[in-house]
Amino acid sequence: MRISEVRLRQLQGTLPTEGDLWEERLVRPVDVYPEFRNRNDHEGGTQGPDGFKIATYFVEIHTDEGVCGLAGPIPETVAFIIAKHLRKLLVGQDAIAGEKLWDQMHRAMVHGRQGDAMLAISAVDCALWDLRGKWLNQPVYRLLGGPTQTQIPAYASMLGFSVLDLEKVHARAIEYKKLGYRAQKWFFRHGPMSGAEGLKMNVELVRTLREAVGEDYDLMFDCWQAMDVGYVVELASRIEKYRPKWLEECVMPDRLDSYAKLRERISIPLSGAEHEYTRWGFKRFLDVGALDVIQPDIYWCGGLTETLKIAAYATAHDVVTIPHGHSSFATAHFSAVQSPIHTPYQEYLVKWNAVHQHFLVDPLDVINGMIEVPERPGLAMEIDDSKIEQQAVVFA
């Protein structure tokens, strides 16, 4: 079965919302500059009066046997790289030879083995897995040797919800616990440049959430690369009594020495590396014991092919792998072939999934706190034409 065409589709549509979808931004590394500190750039689209306007891209890989693999959504820059650089490597190739195709794409990216170039490889890899599953009429997790688990405990990832109104935070935490989510992750709003008052507000967020959900419930907190060692040490000393499950991405991933210092100086477990790429990037973290939990994003770090290798290496270090929640379908299939002790949760970005899955026929949802691994062939993704307001084949 040969690849006959690599097609990039741009889809536009509107997600109905009551008010702004994104209530609040999270702290960001660029917040060290005051002109960025209060900018609330929308993730994945723009807010309009009748809803959230989405313009995004999907990649389709077609074959001479009529089978088509699908992956996405992906940003425009990634679609461009697939069309202008990877397409010529793929057309005419054996669609089943995934290891060869991954290696060729990786070797061809001599100036871009991270960032958008790796996002492009990741999307192609996931589309190829979808294609193979459809060709064999099997869900992808079956091709990978699963299942080890068919229902994955979900934690609610609260990106985009307000963290400044603590009464709303308290009520929302109770609401999502009642919905069955096994844990919740909230995002700090303040970093070092917000001073003592910002630090106090971060601590109050943690305290409020612990009071809302009670003692026997996991809470995690995301720093999104925006802090430094001294700040995290002080923050950890003030919140450790509230028993966070982990602190996530405390510093930027290139600062491996900073993670080592944090491991020595705080008792709260550390997670991170969603913005790291490939097995070689994760090897750096694992070899020095920098993290308790690694969080590769399947749509970013190299696709399913590479994430499986990263996770296998992590198990040799007895480190937990809980992928970043950008790609729920691929993540569900990945989780279905991992030991439950090494992948005990799947992240579910509540607001982001509403955007990310808007154009899909049967979005992956959380029911009673669990994600049911799809049984349909491939990754189980299908475009819902009724959601499309405008579309075009781009970069042809």
C-alpha positions as CSV (number, residue, x, y, z in Angstrom):
1,M,0.0,0.0,0.0
2,R,1.6,3.2,-1.2
3,I,1.1,6.8,-0.2
4,S,-0.5,8.6,-3.1
5,E,-1.3,12.0,-1.7
6,V,-0.7,14.1,1.4
7,R,-3.5,16.7,1.7
8,L,-3.8,19.6,4.0
9,R,-7.3,20.9,4.8
10,Q,-8.1,24.2,6.4
11,L,-11.4,24.1,8.3
12,Q,-13.3,27.1,9.8
13,G,-16.2,27.0,12.1
14,T,-17.7,28.5,15.3
15,L,-17.9,26.9,18.7
16,P,-20.9,28.4,20.6
17,T,-20.0,29.9,23.9
18,E,-21.6,31.9,26.7
19,G,-19.3,34.8,27.0
20,D,-15.5,34.4,26.5
21,L,-14.3,30.9,26.2
22,W,-10.9,31.8,27.7
23,E,-11.7,33.4,31.1
24,E,-8.1,33.9,32.2
25,R,-4.5,33.4,30.9
26,L,-1.9,31.4,32.7
27,V,1.6,32.7,33.8
28,R,4.0,32.6,30.9
29,P,7.8,32.8,30.5
30,V,7.5,36.1,28.6
31,D,5.8,37.7,31.6
32,V,9.3,38.9,32.7
33,Y,8.5,41.7,30.3
34,P,5.6,44.0,31.6
35,E,4.1,44.6,28.2
36,F,3.2,40.9,27.9
37,R,2.0,40.3,31.5
38,N,-1.7,41.1,31.0
39,R,-2.1,40.0,27.4
40,N,-4.7,37.3,27.1
41,D,-4.1,36.0,23.6
42,H,-6.7,33.4,22.7
43,E,-5.6,29.8,22.2
44,G,-6.8,28.1,19.0
45,G,-9.0,30.9,17.6
46,T,-10.6,34.3,18.2
47,Q,-13.6,35.2,20.4
48,G,-16.6,36.5,18.5
49,P,-20.1,37.7,19.6
50,D,-21.7,34.4,18.7
51,G,-19.0,32.1,19.8
52,F,-15.3,31.1,19.4
53,K,-14.1,31.3,15.8
54,I,-11.8,28.4,14.9
55,A,-9.6,28.2,11.9
56,T,-7.4,25.1,11.9
57,Y,-5.8,22.4,9.8
58,F,-5.9,18.6,9.4
59,V,-3.6,16.4,7.5
60,E,-4.9,13.5,5.4
61,I,-2.6,10.8,4.0
62,H,-4.2,9.0,1.1
63,T,-3.1,5.7,-0.4
64,D,-3.4,3.8,-3.7
65,E,-5.8,1.3,-2.0
66,G,-8.2,4.1,-1.0
67,V,-7.4,4.1,2.7
68,C,-6.9,7.5,4.3
69,G,-5.2,8.4,7.6
70,L,-6.2,11.6,9.5
71,A,-4.5,13.7,12.1
72,G,-5.0,17.1,13.6
73,P,-5.9,19.8,14.3
74,I,-2.5,21.3,13.7
75,P,-1.4,25.0,13.3
76,E,-0.7,26.6,10.0
77,T,3.0,26.6,10.4
78,V,3.0,22.8,10.9
79,A,0.7,22.3,7.9
80,F,3.1,24.4,5.8
81,I,6.1,22.2,6.8
82,I,4.2,19.0,6.0
83,A,3.2,20.3,2.6
84,K,6.5,22.0,1.6
85,H,9.0,19.6,3.1
86,L,7.6,16.2,4.2
87,R,5.2,15.6,1.4
88,K,7.9,14.9,-1.2
89,L,9.5,12.4,1.2
90,L,6.2,10.5,1.7
91,V,4.5,10.2,-1.7
92,G,5.2,6.8,-3.3
93,Q,6.4,5.3,0.0
94,D,5.1,2.1,1.7
95,A,2.5,3.4,4.2
96,I,3.0,0.5,6.5
97,A,6.8,1.1,7.0
98,G,6.4,3.5,9.9
99,E,9.8,3.1,11.4
100,K,11.5,3.8,8.1
101,L,9.3,6.8,7.4
102,W,9.9,8.3,10.8
103,D,13.6,7.9,10.5
104,Q,13.7,9.4,7.0
105,M,11.6,12.4,8.2
106,H,13.8,12.9,11.2
107,R,17.0,12.7,9.2
108,A,15.7,15.2,6.6
109,M,15.1,17.8,9.3
110,V,18.7,18.7,9.8
111,H,17.9,22.3,10.9
112,G,14.7,21.5,12.7
113,R,14.6,18.5,14.9
114,Q,12.5,20.3,17.5
115,G,9.7,22.8,17.5
116,D,7.3,23.0,14.5
117,A,9.4,20.6,12.5
118,M,8.9,17.9,15.1
119,L,5.2,18.8,15.4
120,A,5.0,18.2,11.6
121,I,6.6,14.7,11.9
122,S,4.3,14.0,14.9
123,A,1.2,14.8,12.9
124,V,2.3,12.6,9.9
125,D,3.2,9.8,12.2
126,C,-0.2,9.8,13.9
127,A,-2.0,10.0,10.6
128,L,0.0,6.9,9.4
129,W,-1.0,5.0,12.6
130,D,-4.7,6.0,11.9
131,L,-4.2,4.7,8.3
132,R,-2.8,1.4,9.4
133,G,-5.6,0.8,11.9
134,K,-8.2,1.5,9.2
135,W,-6.4,-0.8,6.7
136,L,-6.4,-3.6,9.2
137,N,-9.9,-2.7,10.6
138,Q,-8.5,-2.5,14.1
139,P,-8.2,0.3,16.7
140,V,-4.6,1.5,16.9
141,Y,-4.1,0.2,20.5
142,R,-4.6,-3.3,19.1
143,L,-1.7,-2.8,16.7
144,L,0.4,-1.7,19.6
145,G,-0.2,-4.8,21.7
146,G,-3.1,-3.6,23.9
147,P,-5.2,-3.3,25.8
148,T,-3.6,-3.1,29.2
149,Q,-6.5,-0.9,30.2
150,T,-9.7,0.2,28.3
151,Q,-10.8,2.9,30.6
152,I,-8.4,5.6,31.6
153,P,-8.9,7.7,34.8
154,A,-9.1,11.3,33.7
155,Y,-7.9,14.4,35.5
156,A,-9.5,17.7,34.7
157,S,-7.0,20.2,33.3
158,M,-8.4,23.7,34.0
159,L,-6.6,25.8,31.5
160,G,-8.6,28.9,30.7
161,F,-10.7,29.0,33.8
162,S,-10.4,32.0,36.1
163,V,-8.2,31.6,39.1
164,L,-8.5,35.2,40.4
165,D,-12.1,34.9,41.8
166,L,-11.5,32.3,44.5
167,E,-15.2,31.8,45.2
168,K,-15.6,30.7,41.6
169,V,-12.5,28.5,41.9
170,H,-14.0,26.9,45.0
171,A,-17.3,26.2,43.3
172,R,-15.8,24.9,40.1
173,A,-13.5,22.5,41.9
174,I,-16.4,21.0,43.7
175,E,-18.4,20.8,40.4
176,Y,-15.6,18.9,38.6
177,K,-15.1,16.6,41.5
178,K,-18.8,15.8,41.4
179,L,-18.5,15.1,37.6
180,G,-16.2,12.2,38.6
181,Y,-12.8,13.5,37.6
182,R,-10.2,11.7,39.7
183,A,-8.0,14.8,40.0
184,Q,-7.6,18.4,38.9
185,K,-4.8,20.5,37.6
186,W,-4.9,24.3,37.9
187,F,-2.7,26.9,36.4
188,F,-0.9,29.6,38.3
189,R,-1.5,33.2,37.2
190,H,1.6,34.8,38.8
191,G,5.3,34.4,38.5
192,P,8.4,36.1,40.0
193,M,7.7,39.4,38.4
194,S,4.4,39.7,40.3
195,G,6.3,40.0,43.6
196,A,5.1,39.1,47.1
197,E,1.5,39.8,46.3
198,G,1.5,37.5,43.3
199,L,3.1,34.7,45.4
200,K,0.5,35.2,48.1
201,M,-2.3,34.8,45.4
202,N,-0.7,31.6,44.1
203,V,-0.7,30.2,47.7
204,E,-4.3,31.2,48.2
205,L,-5.3,29.4,45.0
206,V,-3.8,26.2,46.4
207,R,-5.4,26.6,49.8
208,T,-8.8,27.3,48.3
209,L,-8.7,24.3,46.1
210,R,-7.6,21.9,48.9
211,E,-10.4,23.2,51.0
212,A,-12.9,22.7,48.1
213,V,-12.0,19.1,47.2
214,G,-10.9,17.7,50.6
215,E,-7.9,15.7,51.6
216,D,-8.1,12.5,49.6
217,Y,-8.1,14.0,46.1
218,D,-5.1,14.8,43.8
219,L,-4.4,18.4,42.9
220,M,-1.6,19.4,40.5
221,F,-0.3,22.9,39.6
222,D,1.2,24.1,36.4
223,C,3.9,26.8,36.4
224,W,4.2,26.7,32.6
225,Q,8.0,27.3,32.5
226,A,7.6,30.8,34.0
227,M,9.4,30.6,37.3
228,D,12.9,30.2,38.6
229,V,14.5,28.1,41.3
230,G,14.3,30.6,44.1
231,Y,10.7,31.4,43.5
232,V,9.7,27.7,43.2
233,V,11.5,26.9,46.5
234,E,9.6,29.7,48.3
235,L,6.3,28.7,46.7
236,A,6.8,25.0,47.5
237,S,7.6,25.8,51.2
238,R,4.3,27.6,51.5
239,I,2.1,25.0,49.7
240,E,3.6,21.7,50.7
241,K,1.2,21.4,53.6
242,Y,-1.6,21.2,51.0
243,R,0.0,18.1,49.4
244,P,0.1,18.9,45.7
245,K,0.5,15.8,43.6
246,W,3.1,17.6,41.5
247,L,4.4,21.0,40.4
248,E,4.6,21.1,36.6
249,E,7.1,22.7,34.3
250,C,8.6,25.0,37.0
251,V,11.3,26.3,34.6
252,M,12.1,26.1,30.9
253,P,13.1,22.6,29.8
254,D,16.6,23.6,28.6
255,R,17.5,24.4,32.3
256,L,18.2,20.9,33.4
257,D,20.5,22.1,36.2
258,S,17.6,24.0,37.7
259,Y,15.4,20.9,37.8
260,A,18.3,19.1,39.6
261,K,18.5,21.9,42.2
262,L,14.7,21.8,42.7
263,R,14.8,18.0,43.3
264,E,17.3,18.7,46.1
265,R,15.5,21.5,47.7
266,I,11.7,20.8,47.6
267,S,9.7,17.8,48.7
268,I,6.8,18.2,46.1
269,P,7.2,15.8,43.1
270,L,8.1,17.4,39.8
271,S,6.6,16.9,36.4
272,G,7.3,18.3,33.0
273,A,8.9,18.1,29.6
274,E,5.8,18.6,27.5
275,H,7.9,21.1,25.5
276,E,10.7,18.5,25.0
277,Y,11.1,16.5,21.9
278,T,12.2,12.9,20.9
279,R,13.8,10.1,23.0
280,W,17.1,12.0,23.0
281,G,15.5,15.0,24.7
282,F,13.8,12.9,27.3
283,K,16.9,10.9,27.9
284,R,18.5,14.0,29.4
285,F,15.8,14.3,32.0
286,L,15.6,10.6,32.8
287,D,19.3,10.0,33.1
288,V,19.7,12.6,35.8
289,G,16.5,11.9,37.6
290,A,15.1,15.4,37.0
291,L,11.4,14.5,37.0
292,D,9.0,12.2,38.8
293,V,6.5,12.4,35.9
294,I,7.3,13.0,32.3
295,Q,4.6,14.5,30.0
296,P,5.5,14.1,26.3
297,D,2.9,15.5,24.0
298,I,2.2,12.9,21.2
299,Y,1.4,15.6,18.7
300,W,4.6,17.4,19.5
301,C,7.4,15.1,20.6
302,G,7.5,12.8,17.6
303,G,4.1,11.0,17.3
304,L,3.0,7.7,18.7
305,T,6.1,6.0,17.3
306,E,8.4,8.1,19.3
307,T,6.3,8.5,22.5
308,L,6.2,4.7,22.9
309,K,10.1,4.7,22.9
310,I,10.2,7.6,25.4
311,A,7.8,5.8,27.7
312,A,9.7,2.5,27.5
313,Y,12.9,4.3,28.5
314,A,11.0,6.0,31.4
315,T,9.8,2.6,32.8
316,A,13.4,1.5,33.1
317,H,13.8,4.5,35.5
318,D,10.5,3.8,37.2
319,V,9.2,7.2,36.1
320,V,5.6,7.8,35.3
321,T,4.5,8.9,31.8
322,I,1.3,10.9,31.6
323,P,1.2,12.6,28.2
324,H,0.3,16.2,27.8
325,G,-3.3,16.5,26.8
326,H,-3.1,18.2,23.4
327,S,-4.0,15.0,21.5
328,S,-6.8,13.1,23.3
329,F,-7.4,10.3,20.8
330,A,-3.8,9.4,20.3
331,T,-3.2,9.7,24.0
332,A,-6.0,7.3,24.7
333,H,-4.5,4.6,22.4
334,F,-1.1,5.2,24.0
335,S,-2.5,4.8,27.5
336,A,-4.3,1.6,26.5
337,V,-0.9,-0.1,26.0
338,Q,0.8,1.1,29.1
339,S,0.9,-0.5,32.6
340,P,-1.7,1.4,34.7
341,I,1.1,1.9,37.3
342,H,3.2,3.8,34.8
343,T,0.3,5.7,33.2
344,P,-2.3,6.1,35.9
345,Y,-4.1,9.2,34.4
346,Q,-5.0,10.9,31.2
347,E,-5.0,14.6,31.1
348,Y,-8.3,16.1,29.8
349,L,-8.0,19.8,29.0
350,V,-11.6,20.8,29.5
351,K,-11.7,24.0,27.4
352,W,-9.0,23.1,25.0
353,N,-10.8,19.8,24.0
354,A,-13.9,21.8,23.2
355,V,-11.8,23.6,20.6
356,H,-9.5,20.8,19.6
357,Q,-12.4,18.3,18.9
358,H,-14.9,20.8,17.5
359,F,-14.7,19.4,14.0
360,L,-14.9,15.7,15.0
361,V,-18.0,13.5,14.6
362,D,-17.7,11.8,18.0
363,P,-15.4,13.7,20.4
364,L,-13.6,11.8,23.1
365,D,-15.4,12.7,26.3
366,V,-15.1,11.9,30.0
367,I,-17.9,9.9,31.6
368,N,-17.9,9.4,35.3
369,G,-14.3,10.4,35.5
370,M,-13.1,7.9,32.9
371,I,-12.0,8.0,29.3
372,E,-13.2,5.0,27.2
373,V,-10.6,4.0,24.7
374,P,-12.2,4.1,21.2
375,E,-13.0,0.8,19.6
376,R,-13.4,2.0,16.0
377,P,-10.6,1.4,13.5
378,G,-7.6,3.6,13.5
379,L,-7.5,6.5,16.0
380,A,-11.3,6.7,15.6
381,M,-11.3,10.3,14.3
382,E,-13.7,11.5,11.7
383,I,-14.5,15.0,10.4
384,D,-18.0,16.3,11.0
385,D,-18.9,18.2,7.9
386,S,-21.9,19.8,9.6
387,K,-19.5,21.8,11.8
388,I,-17.6,23.3,8.8
389,E,-18.5,26.8,7.7
390,Q,-15.6,27.2,5.3
391,Q,-13.0,24.8,4.1
392,A,-10.1,24.6,1.6
393,V,-7.3,22.4,0.5
394,V,-4.2,24.4,1.1
395,F,-0.5,24.3,0.1
396,A,-1.5,22.1,-2.8
